[in-house]
PDB file of C-alpha atoms and ligand atoms in Angstrom:
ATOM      1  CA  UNK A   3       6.512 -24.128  37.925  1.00  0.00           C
ATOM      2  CA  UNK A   4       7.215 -20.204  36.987  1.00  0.00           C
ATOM      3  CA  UNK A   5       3.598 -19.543  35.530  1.00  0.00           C
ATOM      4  CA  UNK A   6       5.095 -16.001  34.853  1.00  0.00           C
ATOM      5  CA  UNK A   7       4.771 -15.073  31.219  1.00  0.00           C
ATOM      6  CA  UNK A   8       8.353 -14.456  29.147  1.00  0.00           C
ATOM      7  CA  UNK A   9      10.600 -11.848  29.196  1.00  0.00           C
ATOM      8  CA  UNK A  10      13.325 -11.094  26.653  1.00  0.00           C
ATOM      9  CA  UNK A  11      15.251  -8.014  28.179  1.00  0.00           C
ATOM     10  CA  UNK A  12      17.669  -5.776  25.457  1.00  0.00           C
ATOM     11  CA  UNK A  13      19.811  -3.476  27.721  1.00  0.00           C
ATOM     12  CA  UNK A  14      22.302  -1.412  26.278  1.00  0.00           C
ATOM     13  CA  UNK A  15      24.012   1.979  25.879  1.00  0.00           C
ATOM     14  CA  UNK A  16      21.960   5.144  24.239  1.00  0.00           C
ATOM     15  CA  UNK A  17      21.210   5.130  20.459  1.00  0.00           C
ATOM     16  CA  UNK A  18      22.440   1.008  20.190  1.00  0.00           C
ATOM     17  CA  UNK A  19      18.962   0.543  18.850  1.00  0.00           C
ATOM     18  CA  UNK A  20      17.517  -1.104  21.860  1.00  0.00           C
ATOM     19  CA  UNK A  21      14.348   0.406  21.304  1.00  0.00           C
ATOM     20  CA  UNK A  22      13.797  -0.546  17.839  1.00  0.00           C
ATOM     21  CA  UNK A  23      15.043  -4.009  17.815  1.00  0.00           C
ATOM     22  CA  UNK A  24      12.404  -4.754  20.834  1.00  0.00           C
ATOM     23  CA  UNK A  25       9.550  -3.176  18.783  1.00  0.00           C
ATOM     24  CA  UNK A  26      10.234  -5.075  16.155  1.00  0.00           C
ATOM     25  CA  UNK A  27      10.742  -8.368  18.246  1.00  0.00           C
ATOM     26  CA  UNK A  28       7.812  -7.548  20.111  1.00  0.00           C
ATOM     27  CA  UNK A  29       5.922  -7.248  16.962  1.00  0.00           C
ATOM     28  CA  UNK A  30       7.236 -10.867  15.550  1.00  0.00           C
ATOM     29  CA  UNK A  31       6.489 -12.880  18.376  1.00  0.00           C
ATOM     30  CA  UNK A  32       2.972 -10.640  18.920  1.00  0.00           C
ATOM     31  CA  UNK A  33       4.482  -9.729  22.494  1.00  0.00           C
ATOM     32  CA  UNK A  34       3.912  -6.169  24.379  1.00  0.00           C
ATOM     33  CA  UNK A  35       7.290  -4.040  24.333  1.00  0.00           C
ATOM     34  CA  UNK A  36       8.704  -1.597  27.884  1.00  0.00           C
ATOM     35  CA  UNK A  37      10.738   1.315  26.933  1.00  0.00           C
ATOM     36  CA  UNK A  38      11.725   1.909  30.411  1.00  0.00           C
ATOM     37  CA  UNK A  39      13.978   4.547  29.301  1.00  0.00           C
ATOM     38  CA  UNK A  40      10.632   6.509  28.640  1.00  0.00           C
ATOM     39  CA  UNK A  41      10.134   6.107  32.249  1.00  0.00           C
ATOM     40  CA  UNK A  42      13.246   8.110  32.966  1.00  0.00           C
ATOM     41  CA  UNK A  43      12.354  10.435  30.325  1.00  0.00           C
ATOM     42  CA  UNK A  44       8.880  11.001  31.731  1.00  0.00           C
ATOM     43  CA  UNK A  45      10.045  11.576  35.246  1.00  0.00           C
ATOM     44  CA  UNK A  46      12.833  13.468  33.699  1.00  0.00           C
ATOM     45  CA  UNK A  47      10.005  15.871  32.199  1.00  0.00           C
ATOM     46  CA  UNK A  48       7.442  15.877  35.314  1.00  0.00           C
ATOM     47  CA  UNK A  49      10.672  17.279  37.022  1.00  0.00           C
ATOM     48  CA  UNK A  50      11.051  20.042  34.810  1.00  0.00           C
ATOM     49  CA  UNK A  51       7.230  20.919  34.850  1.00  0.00           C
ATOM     50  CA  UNK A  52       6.782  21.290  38.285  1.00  0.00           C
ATOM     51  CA  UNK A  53      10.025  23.125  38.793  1.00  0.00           C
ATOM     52  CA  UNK A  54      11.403  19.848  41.068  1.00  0.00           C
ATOM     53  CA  UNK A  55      14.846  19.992  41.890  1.00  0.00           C
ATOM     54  CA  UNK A  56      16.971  17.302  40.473  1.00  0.00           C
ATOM     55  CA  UNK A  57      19.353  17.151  43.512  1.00  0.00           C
ATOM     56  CA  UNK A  58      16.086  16.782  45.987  1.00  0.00           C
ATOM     57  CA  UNK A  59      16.213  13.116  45.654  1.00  0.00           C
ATOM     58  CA  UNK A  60      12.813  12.096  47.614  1.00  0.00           C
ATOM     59  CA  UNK A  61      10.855  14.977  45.645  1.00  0.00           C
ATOM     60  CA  UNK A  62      12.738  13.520  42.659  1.00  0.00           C
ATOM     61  CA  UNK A  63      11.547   9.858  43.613  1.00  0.00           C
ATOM     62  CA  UNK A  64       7.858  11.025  44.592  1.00  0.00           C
ATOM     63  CA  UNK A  65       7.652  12.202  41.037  1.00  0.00           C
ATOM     64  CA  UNK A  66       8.221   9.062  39.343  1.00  0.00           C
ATOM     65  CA  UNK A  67       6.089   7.254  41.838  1.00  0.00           C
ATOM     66  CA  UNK A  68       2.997  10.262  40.678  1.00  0.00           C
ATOM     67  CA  UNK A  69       3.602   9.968  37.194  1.00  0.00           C
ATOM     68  CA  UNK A  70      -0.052   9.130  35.205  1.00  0.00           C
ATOM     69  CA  UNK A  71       1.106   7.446  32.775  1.00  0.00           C
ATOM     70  CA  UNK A  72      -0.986   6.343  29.421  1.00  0.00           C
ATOM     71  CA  UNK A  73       1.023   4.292  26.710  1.00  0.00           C
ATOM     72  CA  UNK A  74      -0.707   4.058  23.210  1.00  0.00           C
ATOM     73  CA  UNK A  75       0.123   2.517  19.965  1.00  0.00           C
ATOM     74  CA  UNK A  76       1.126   5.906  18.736  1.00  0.00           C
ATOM     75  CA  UNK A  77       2.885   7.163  21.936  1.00  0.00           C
ATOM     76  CA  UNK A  78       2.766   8.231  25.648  1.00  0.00           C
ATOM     77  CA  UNK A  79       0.445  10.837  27.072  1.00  0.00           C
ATOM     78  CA  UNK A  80       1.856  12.060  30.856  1.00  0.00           C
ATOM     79  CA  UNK A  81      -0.993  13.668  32.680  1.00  0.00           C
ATOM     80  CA  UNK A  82      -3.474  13.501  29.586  1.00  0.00           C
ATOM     81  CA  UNK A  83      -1.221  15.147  27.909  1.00  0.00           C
ATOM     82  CA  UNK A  84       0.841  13.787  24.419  1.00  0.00           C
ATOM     83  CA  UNK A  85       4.564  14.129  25.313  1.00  0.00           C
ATOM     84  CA  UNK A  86       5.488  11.194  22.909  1.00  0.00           C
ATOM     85  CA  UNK A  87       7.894  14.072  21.084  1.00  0.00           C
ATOM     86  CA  UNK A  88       9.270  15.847  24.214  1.00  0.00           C
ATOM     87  CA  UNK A  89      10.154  13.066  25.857  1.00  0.00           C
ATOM     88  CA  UNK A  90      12.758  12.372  23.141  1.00  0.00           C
ATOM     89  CA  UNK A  91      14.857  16.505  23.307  1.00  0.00           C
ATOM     90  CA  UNK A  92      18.138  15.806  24.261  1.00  0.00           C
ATOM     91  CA  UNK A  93      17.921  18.139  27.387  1.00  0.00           C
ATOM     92  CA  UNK A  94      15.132  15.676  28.877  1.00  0.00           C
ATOM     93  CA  UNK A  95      16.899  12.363  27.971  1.00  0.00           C
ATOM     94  CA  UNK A  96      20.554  14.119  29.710  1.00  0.00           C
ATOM     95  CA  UNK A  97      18.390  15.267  32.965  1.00  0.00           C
ATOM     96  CA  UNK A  98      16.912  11.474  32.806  1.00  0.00           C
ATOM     97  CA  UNK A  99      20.552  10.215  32.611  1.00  0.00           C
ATOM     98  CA  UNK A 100      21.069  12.611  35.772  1.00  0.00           C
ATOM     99  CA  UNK A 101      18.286  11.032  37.452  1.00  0.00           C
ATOM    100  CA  UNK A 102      18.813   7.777  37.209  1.00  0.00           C
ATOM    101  CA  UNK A 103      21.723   7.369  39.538  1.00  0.00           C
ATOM    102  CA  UNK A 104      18.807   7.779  42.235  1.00  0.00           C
ATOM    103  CA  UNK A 105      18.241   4.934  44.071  1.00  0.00           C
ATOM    104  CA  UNK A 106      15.028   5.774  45.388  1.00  0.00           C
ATOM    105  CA  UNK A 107      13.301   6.950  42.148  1.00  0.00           C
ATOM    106  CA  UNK A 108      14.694   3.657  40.632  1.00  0.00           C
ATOM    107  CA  UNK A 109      12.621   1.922  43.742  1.00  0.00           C
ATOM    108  CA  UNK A 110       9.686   4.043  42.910  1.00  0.00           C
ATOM    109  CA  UNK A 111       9.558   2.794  38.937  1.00  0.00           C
ATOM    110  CA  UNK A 112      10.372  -1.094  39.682  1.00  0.00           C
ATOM    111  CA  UNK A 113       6.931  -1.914  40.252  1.00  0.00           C
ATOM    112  CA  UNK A 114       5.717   0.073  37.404  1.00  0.00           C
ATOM    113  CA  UNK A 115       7.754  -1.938  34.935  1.00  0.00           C
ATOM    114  CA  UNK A 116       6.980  -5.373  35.977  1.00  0.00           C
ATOM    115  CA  UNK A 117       3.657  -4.829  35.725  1.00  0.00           C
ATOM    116  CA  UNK A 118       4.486  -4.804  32.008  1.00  0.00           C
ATOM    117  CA  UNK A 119       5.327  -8.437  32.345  1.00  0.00           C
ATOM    118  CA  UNK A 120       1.358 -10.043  30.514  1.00  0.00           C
ATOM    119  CA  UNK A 121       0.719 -12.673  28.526  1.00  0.00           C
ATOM    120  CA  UNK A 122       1.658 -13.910  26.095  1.00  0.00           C
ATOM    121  CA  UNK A 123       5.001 -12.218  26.821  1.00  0.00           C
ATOM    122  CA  UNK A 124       6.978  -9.012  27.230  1.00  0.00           C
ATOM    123  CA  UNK A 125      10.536  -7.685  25.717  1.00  0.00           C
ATOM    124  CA  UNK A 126      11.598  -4.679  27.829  1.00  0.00           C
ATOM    125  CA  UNK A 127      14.486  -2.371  26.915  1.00  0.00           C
ATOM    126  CA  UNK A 128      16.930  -0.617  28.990  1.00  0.00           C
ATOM    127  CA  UNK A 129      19.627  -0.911  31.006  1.00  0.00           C
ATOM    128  CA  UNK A 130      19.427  -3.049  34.112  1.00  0.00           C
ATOM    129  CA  UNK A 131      16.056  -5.134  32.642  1.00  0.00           C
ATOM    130  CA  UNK A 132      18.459  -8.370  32.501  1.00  0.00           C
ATOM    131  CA  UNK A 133      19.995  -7.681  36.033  1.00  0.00           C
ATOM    132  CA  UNK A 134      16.857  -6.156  38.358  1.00  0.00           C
ATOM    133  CA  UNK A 135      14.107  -5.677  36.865  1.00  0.00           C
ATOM    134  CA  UNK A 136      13.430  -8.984  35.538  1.00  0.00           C
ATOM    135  CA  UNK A 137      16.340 -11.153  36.359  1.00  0.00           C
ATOM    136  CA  UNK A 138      14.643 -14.504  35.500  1.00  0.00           C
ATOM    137  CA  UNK A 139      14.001 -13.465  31.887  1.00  0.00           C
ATOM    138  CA  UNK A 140      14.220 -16.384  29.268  1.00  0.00           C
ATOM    139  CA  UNK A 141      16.756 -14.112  27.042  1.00  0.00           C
ATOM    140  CA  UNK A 142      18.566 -11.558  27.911  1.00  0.00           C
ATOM    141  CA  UNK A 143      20.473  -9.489  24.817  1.00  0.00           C
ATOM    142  CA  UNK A 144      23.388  -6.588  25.641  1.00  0.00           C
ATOM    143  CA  UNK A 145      23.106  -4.659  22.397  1.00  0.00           C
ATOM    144  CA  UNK A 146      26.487  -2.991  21.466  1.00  0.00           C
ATOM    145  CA  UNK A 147      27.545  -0.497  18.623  1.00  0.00           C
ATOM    146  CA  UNK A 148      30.740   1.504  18.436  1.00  0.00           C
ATOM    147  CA  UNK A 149      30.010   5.285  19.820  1.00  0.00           C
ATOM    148  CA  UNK A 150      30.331   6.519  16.573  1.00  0.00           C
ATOM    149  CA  UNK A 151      27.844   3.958  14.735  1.00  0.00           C
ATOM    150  CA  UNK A 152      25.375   5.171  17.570  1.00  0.00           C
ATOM    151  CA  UNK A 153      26.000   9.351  17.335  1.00  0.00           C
ATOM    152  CA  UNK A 154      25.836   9.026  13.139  1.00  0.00           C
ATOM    153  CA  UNK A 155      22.249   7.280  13.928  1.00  0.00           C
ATOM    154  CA  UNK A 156      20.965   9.608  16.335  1.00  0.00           C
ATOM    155  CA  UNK A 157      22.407  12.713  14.048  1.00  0.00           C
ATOM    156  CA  UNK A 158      20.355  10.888  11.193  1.00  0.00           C
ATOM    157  CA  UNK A 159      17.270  11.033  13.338  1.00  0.00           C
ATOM    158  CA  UNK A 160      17.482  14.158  14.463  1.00  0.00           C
ATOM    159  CA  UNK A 161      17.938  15.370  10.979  1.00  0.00           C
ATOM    160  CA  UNK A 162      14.842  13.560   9.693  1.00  0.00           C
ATOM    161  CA  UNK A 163      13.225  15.325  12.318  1.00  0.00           C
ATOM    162  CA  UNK A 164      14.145  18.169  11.529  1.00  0.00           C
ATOM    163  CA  UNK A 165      16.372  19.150  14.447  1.00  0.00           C
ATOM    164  CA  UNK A 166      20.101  20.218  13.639  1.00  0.00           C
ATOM    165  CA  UNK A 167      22.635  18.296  15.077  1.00  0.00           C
ATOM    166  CA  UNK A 168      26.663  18.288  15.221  1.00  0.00           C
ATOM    167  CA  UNK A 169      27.872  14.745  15.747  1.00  0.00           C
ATOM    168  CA  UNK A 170      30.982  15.714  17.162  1.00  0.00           C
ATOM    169  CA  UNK A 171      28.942  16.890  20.075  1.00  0.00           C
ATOM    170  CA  UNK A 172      26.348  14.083  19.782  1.00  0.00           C
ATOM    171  CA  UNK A 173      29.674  11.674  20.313  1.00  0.00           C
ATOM    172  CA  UNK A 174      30.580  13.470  23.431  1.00  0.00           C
ATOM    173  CA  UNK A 175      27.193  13.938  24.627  1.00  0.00           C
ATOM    174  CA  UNK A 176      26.866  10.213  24.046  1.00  0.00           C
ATOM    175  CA  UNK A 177      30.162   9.330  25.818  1.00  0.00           C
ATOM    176  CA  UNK A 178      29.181  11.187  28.902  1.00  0.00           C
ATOM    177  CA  UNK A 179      25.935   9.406  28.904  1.00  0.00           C
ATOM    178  CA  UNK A 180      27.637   6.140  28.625  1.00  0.00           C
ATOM    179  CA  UNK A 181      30.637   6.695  31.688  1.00  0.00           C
ATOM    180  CA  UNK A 182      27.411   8.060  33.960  1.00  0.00           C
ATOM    181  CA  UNK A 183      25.355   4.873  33.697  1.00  0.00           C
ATOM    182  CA  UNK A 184      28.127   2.553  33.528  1.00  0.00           C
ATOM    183  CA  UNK A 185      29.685   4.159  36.791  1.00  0.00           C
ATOM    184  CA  UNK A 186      26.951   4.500  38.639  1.00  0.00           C
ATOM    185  CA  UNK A 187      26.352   2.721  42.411  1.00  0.00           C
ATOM    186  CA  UNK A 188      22.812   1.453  41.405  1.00  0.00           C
ATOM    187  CA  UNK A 189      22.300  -0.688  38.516  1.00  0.00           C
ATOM    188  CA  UNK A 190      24.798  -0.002  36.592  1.00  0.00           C
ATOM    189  CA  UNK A 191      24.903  -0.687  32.762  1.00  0.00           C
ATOM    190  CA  UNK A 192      26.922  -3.886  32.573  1.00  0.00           C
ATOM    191  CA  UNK A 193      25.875  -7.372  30.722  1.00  0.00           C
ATOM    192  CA  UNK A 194      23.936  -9.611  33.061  1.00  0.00           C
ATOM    193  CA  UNK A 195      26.091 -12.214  33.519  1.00  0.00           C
ATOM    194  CA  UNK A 196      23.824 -14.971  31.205  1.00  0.00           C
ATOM    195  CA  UNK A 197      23.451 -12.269  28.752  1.00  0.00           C
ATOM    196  CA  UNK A 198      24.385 -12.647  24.942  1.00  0.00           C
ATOM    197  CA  UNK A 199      26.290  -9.825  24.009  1.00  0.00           C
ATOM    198  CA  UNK A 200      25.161  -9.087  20.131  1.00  0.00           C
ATOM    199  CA  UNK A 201      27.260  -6.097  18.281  1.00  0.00           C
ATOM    200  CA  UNK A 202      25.084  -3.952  15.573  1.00  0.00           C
ATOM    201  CA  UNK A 203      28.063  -1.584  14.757  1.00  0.00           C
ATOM    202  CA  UNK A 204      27.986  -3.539  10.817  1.00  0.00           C
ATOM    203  CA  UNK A 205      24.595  -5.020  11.110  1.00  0.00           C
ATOM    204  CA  UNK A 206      21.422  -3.653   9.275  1.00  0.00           C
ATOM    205  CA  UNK A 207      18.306  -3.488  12.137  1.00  0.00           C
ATOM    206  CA  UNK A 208      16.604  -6.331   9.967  1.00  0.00           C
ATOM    207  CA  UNK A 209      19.881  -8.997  10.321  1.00  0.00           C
ATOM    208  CA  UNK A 210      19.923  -7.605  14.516  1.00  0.00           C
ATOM    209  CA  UNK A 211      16.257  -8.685  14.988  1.00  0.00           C
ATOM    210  CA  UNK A 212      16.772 -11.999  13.377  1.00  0.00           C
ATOM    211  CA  UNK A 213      19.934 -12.663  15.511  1.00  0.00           C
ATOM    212  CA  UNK A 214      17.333 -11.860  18.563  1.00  0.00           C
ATOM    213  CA  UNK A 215      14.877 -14.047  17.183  1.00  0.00           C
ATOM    214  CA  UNK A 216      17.072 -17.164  16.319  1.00  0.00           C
ATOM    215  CA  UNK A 217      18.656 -16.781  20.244  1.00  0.00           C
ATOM    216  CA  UNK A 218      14.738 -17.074  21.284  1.00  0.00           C
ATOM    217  CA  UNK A 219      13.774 -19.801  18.665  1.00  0.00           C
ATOM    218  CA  UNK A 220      17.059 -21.568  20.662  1.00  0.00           C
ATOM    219  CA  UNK A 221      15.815 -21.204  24.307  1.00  0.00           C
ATOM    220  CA  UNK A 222      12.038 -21.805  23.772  1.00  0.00           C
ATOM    221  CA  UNK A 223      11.051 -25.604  25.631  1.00  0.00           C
ATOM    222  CA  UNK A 224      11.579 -28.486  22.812  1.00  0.00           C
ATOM    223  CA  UNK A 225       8.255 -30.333  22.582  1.00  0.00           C
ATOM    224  CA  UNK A 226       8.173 -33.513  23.962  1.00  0.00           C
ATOM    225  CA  UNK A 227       9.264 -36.327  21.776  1.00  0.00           C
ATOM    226  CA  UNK A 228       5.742 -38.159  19.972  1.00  0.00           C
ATOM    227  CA  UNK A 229       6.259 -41.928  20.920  1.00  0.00           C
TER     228      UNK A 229
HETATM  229  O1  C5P B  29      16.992   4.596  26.931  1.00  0.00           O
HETATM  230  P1  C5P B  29      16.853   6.075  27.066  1.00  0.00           P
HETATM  231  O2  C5P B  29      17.956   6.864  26.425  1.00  0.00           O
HETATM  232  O3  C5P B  29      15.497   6.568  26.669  1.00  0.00           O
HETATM  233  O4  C5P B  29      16.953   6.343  28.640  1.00  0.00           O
HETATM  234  C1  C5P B  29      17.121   7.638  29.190  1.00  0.00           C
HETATM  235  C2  C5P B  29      18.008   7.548  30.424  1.00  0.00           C
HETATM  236  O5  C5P B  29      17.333   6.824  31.448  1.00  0.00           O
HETATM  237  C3  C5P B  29      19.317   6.785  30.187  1.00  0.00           C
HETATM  238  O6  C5P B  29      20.371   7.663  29.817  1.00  0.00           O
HETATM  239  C4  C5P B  29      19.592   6.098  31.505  1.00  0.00           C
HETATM  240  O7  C5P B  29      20.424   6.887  32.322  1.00  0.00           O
HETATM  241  C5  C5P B  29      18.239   5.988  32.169  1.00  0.00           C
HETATM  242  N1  C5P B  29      17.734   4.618  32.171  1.00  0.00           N
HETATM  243  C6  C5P B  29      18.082   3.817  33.227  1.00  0.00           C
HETATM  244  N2  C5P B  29      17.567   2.543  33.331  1.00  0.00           N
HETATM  245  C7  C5P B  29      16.742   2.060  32.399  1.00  0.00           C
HETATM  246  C8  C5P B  29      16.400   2.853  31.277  1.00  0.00           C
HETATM  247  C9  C5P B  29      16.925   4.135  31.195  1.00  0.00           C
HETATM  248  O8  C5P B  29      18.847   4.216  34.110  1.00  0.00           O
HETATM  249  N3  C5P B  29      16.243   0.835  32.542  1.00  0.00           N
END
């Protein structure tokens, strides 16, 4: 019997709203949530701040696999230090994107995610969660928008934020993203195969995390019948 407690993985392309939808799951079904796209972005960072360089694959892995890591309800601190804002610049999430390919650094992380896997369950978000990291999960969702449903909702954050942004480049920038982690060698962006795909190009985030939730209400055991 697979004592292991559940998964439900949400892997997708950047700004499909992975990372909401498996908050907000998470926070329904009282679960913990993985952003393992942080990871990325935290590596990305440690790279930067030691001056690492991003073609020196084995320095680039033996960051990763050094990163101190603290994840609190209001963020991440790397080394002690809050980077919960950082993390999310566009130059750190493209140099993450760059990294990734990297089979080695994507070695040195695997661990680190499924130790995210406690009870009473887990949903993780990212892009090979369904295929590697934890192929045995109960559900797996491919979240989906149009490119430019997902650039007109990053634009919107980064304008809330404060931070001017032209979607025209966002698109582009989004695009490139995209072809890099759908073409790559090493887990590749692509639908595990006993994934459902679910498309939030015309759906509101409440009417996506329902459609997550009835999938689960559909896969979890049936009680045995009362005789
Ligand atoms: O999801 P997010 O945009 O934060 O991820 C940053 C980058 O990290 C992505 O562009 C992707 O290349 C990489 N990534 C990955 N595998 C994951 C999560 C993120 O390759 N599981």
């Amino acid at each position: 019997m697979n004592t292991l407690s559940p998964v439900i993985t949400i892997d997708g392309p950047t700004a499909s709203g992975k990372g909401t939808v498996a908050h907000r799951v998470a926070t329904a079904l009282g679960w913990g949530v993985l952003d393992s796209g942080a990871l990325y972005r935290l590596t990305a960072l440690s790279v930067l701040q030691h001056e690492i360089d991003p073609e020196d694959s084995q320095a680039v892995a033996r960051a990763g696999q050094q990163l101190e890591v603290s994840f609190h309800p209001q963020g991440v601190a790397l080394f002690g230090r809050e980077v919960s804002e950082v993390i999310r610049q566009e130059h750190v999430g493209n140099l993450a994107s760059r990294l990734a390919p990297n089979p080695a650094l994507r070695q040195a992380l695997l661990e680190r995610q499924r130790a995210f896997r406690i009870a009473p369950g887990l949903v993780a978000d990212g892009r090979d969660m369904g295929t590697i990291v934890f192929k045995d999960a109960s559900l797996k969702i491919f979240l989906v928008a149009d490119a430019r449903a997902r650039a007109e909702r990053r634009c919107k954050q980064l304008i809330d934020k404060g931070i001017s942004a032209n979607l025209d480049d966002l698109v582009a920038d989004m695009r490139e993203r995209d072809a890099r982690d759908i073409e790559r060698a090493v887990a590749p962006l692509v639908p595990a195969p006993d994934a459902h795909v679910v498309d939030s190009s015309q759906l509101t985030i409440e009417q996506t995390v329902q459609n997550v939730l009835d999938l689960w209400s559909r896969v979890l055991p049936t009680p045995p019948a009362k005789v």
